Short mmCIF file of C-alpha atoms in Angstrom, two decimals:
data_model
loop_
_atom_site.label_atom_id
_atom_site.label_comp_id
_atom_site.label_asym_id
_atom_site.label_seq_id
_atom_site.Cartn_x
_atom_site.Cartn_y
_atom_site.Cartn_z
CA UNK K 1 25.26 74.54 42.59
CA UNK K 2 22.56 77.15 43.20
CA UNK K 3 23.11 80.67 44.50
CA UNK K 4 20.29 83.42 46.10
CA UNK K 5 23.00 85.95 44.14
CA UNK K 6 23.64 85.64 39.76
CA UNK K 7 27.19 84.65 39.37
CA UNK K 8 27.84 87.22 37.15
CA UNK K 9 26.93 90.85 36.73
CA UNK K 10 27.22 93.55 34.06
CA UNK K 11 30.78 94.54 33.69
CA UNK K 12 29.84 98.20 33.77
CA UNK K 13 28.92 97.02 37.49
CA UNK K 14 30.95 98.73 39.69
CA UNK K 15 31.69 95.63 41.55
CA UNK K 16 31.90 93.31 39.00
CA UNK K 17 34.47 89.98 39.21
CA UNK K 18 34.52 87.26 36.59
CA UNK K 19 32.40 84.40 37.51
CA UNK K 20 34.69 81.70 37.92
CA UNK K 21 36.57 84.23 40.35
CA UNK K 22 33.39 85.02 42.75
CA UNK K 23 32.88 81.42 43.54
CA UNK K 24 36.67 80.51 44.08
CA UNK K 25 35.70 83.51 46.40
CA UNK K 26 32.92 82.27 47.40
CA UNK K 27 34.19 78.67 48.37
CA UNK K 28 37.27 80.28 50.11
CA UNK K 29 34.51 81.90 52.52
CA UNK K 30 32.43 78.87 52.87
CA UNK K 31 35.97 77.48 54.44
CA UNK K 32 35.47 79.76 57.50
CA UNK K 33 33.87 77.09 60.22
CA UNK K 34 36.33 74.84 59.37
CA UNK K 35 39.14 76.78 60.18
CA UNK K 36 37.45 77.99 63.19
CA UNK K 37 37.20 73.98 64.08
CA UNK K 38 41.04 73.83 63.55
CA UNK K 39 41.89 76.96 65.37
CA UNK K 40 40.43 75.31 68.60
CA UNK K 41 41.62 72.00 67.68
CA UNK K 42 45.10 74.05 67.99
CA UNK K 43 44.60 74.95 71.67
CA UNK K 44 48.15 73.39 72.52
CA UNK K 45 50.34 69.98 72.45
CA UNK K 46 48.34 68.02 74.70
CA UNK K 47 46.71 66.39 71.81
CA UNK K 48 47.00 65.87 68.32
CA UNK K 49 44.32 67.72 65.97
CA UNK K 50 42.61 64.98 63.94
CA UNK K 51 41.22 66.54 61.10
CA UNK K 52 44.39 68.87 60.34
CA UNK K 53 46.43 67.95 57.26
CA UNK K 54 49.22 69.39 58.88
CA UNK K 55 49.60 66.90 61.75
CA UNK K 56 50.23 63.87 58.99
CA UNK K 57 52.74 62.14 60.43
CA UNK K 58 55.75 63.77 59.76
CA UNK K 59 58.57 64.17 62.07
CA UNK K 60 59.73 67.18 63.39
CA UNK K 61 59.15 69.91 65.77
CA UNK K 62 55.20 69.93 66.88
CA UNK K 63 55.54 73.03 68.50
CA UNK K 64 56.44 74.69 65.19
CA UNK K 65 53.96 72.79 63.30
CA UNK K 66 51.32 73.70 65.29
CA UNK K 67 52.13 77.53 65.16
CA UNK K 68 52.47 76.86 61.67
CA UNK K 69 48.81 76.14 61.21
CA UNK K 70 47.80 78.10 63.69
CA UNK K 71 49.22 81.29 61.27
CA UNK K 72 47.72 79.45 58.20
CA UNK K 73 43.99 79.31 59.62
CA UNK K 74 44.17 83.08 61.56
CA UNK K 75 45.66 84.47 58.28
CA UNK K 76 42.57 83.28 56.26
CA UNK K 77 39.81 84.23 58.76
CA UNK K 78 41.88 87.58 58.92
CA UNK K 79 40.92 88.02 55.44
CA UNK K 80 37.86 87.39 55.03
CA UNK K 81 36.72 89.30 58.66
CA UNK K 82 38.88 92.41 56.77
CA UNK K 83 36.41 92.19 53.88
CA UNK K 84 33.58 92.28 56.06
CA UNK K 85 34.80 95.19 57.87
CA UNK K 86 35.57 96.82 55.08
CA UNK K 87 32.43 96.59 53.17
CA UNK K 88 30.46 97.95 56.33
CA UNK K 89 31.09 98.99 59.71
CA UNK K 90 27.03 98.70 60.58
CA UNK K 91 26.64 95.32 58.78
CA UNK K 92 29.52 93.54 57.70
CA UNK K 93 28.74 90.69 60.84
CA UNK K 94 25.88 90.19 58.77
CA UNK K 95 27.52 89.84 55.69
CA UNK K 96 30.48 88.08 57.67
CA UNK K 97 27.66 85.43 58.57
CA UNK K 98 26.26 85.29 55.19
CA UNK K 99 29.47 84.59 53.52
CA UNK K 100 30.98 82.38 55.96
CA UNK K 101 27.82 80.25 56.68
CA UNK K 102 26.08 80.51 53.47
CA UNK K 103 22.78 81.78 54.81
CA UNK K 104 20.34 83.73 52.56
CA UNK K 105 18.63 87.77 52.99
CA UNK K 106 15.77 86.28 54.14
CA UNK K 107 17.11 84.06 57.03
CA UNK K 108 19.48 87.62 58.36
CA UNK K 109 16.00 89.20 57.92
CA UNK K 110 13.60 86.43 59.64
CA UNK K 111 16.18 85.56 62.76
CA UNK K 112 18.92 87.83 62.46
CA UNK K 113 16.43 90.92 62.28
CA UNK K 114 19.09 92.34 59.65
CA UNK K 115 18.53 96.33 59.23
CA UNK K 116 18.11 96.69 55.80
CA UNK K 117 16.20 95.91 52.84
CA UNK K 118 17.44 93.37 50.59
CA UNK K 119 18.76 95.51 47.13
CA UNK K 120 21.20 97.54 50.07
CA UNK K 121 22.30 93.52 51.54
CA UNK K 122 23.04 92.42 48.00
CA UNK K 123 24.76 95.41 47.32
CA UNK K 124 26.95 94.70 50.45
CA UNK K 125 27.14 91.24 49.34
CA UNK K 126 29.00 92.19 45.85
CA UNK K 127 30.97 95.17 47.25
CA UNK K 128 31.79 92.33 50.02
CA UNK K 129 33.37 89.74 47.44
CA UNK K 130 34.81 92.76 45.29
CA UNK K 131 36.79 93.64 48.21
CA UNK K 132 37.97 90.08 48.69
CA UNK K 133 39.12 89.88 45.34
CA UNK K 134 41.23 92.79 45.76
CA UNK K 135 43.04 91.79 49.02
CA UNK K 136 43.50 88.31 47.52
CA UNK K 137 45.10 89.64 44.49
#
């Protein structure tokens, strides 16, 4: 798998995580559209979600299941829109985007019309995932 960001920086980085770490990180983010699918999939009991794992047949109270999942899914984005906040109140929808969709500088620059220059967005970028690694702890 190739990346527009090196796996793994210095350890004297100030936002250095191991490399394994950033793209169990990294994958976790890239999970973002489908939980937004889910969430509206969840918009009640008049129909059953079909690509939720939590609607497999069992038997039992719907209503609780779907709350359930509903908690699971909101729970995750929560995170990960934290993060984003966190790194920065200017440009973490950018950096919300980038993580959640996969897209590079350059695309937030050419249609996004992103702010900055690119060593402040990768900055961003690592502080972004540095963050997530500590709330996921």
């Amino acid at each position: 798998m190739s990346t527009m960001i090196r796996p793994e920086l210095s350890e004297k980085n100030k936002y250095w995580i191991e490399r394994h770490r950033y793209y169990e990180l990294k994958h976790f983010c890239l999970q973002y559209p489908i939980w937004e699918k889910a969430m509206a999939e969840l918009n009640g009991l008049s129909r059953r979600p079909v690509d939720t794992v939590i609607f497999s047949g069992d038997i039992g109270d719907p209503t609780a299941k779907c709350a359930e999942a509903r908690f699971f899914y909101s729970e995750r984005m929560g995170l990960i829109e934290k993060a984003a906040a966190e790194t920065d109140a200017e440009l973490g929808n950018y950096i919300l985007k980038a993580v959640t969709q996969g897209v590079s500088y350059d695309f937030l620059k050419a249609r996004e019309y992103i702010p900055c220059c690119k060593e402040v967005y990768y900055e961003l970028y690592r502080r972004f995932f540095w963050i997530l690694h500590q709330i996921r702890k």
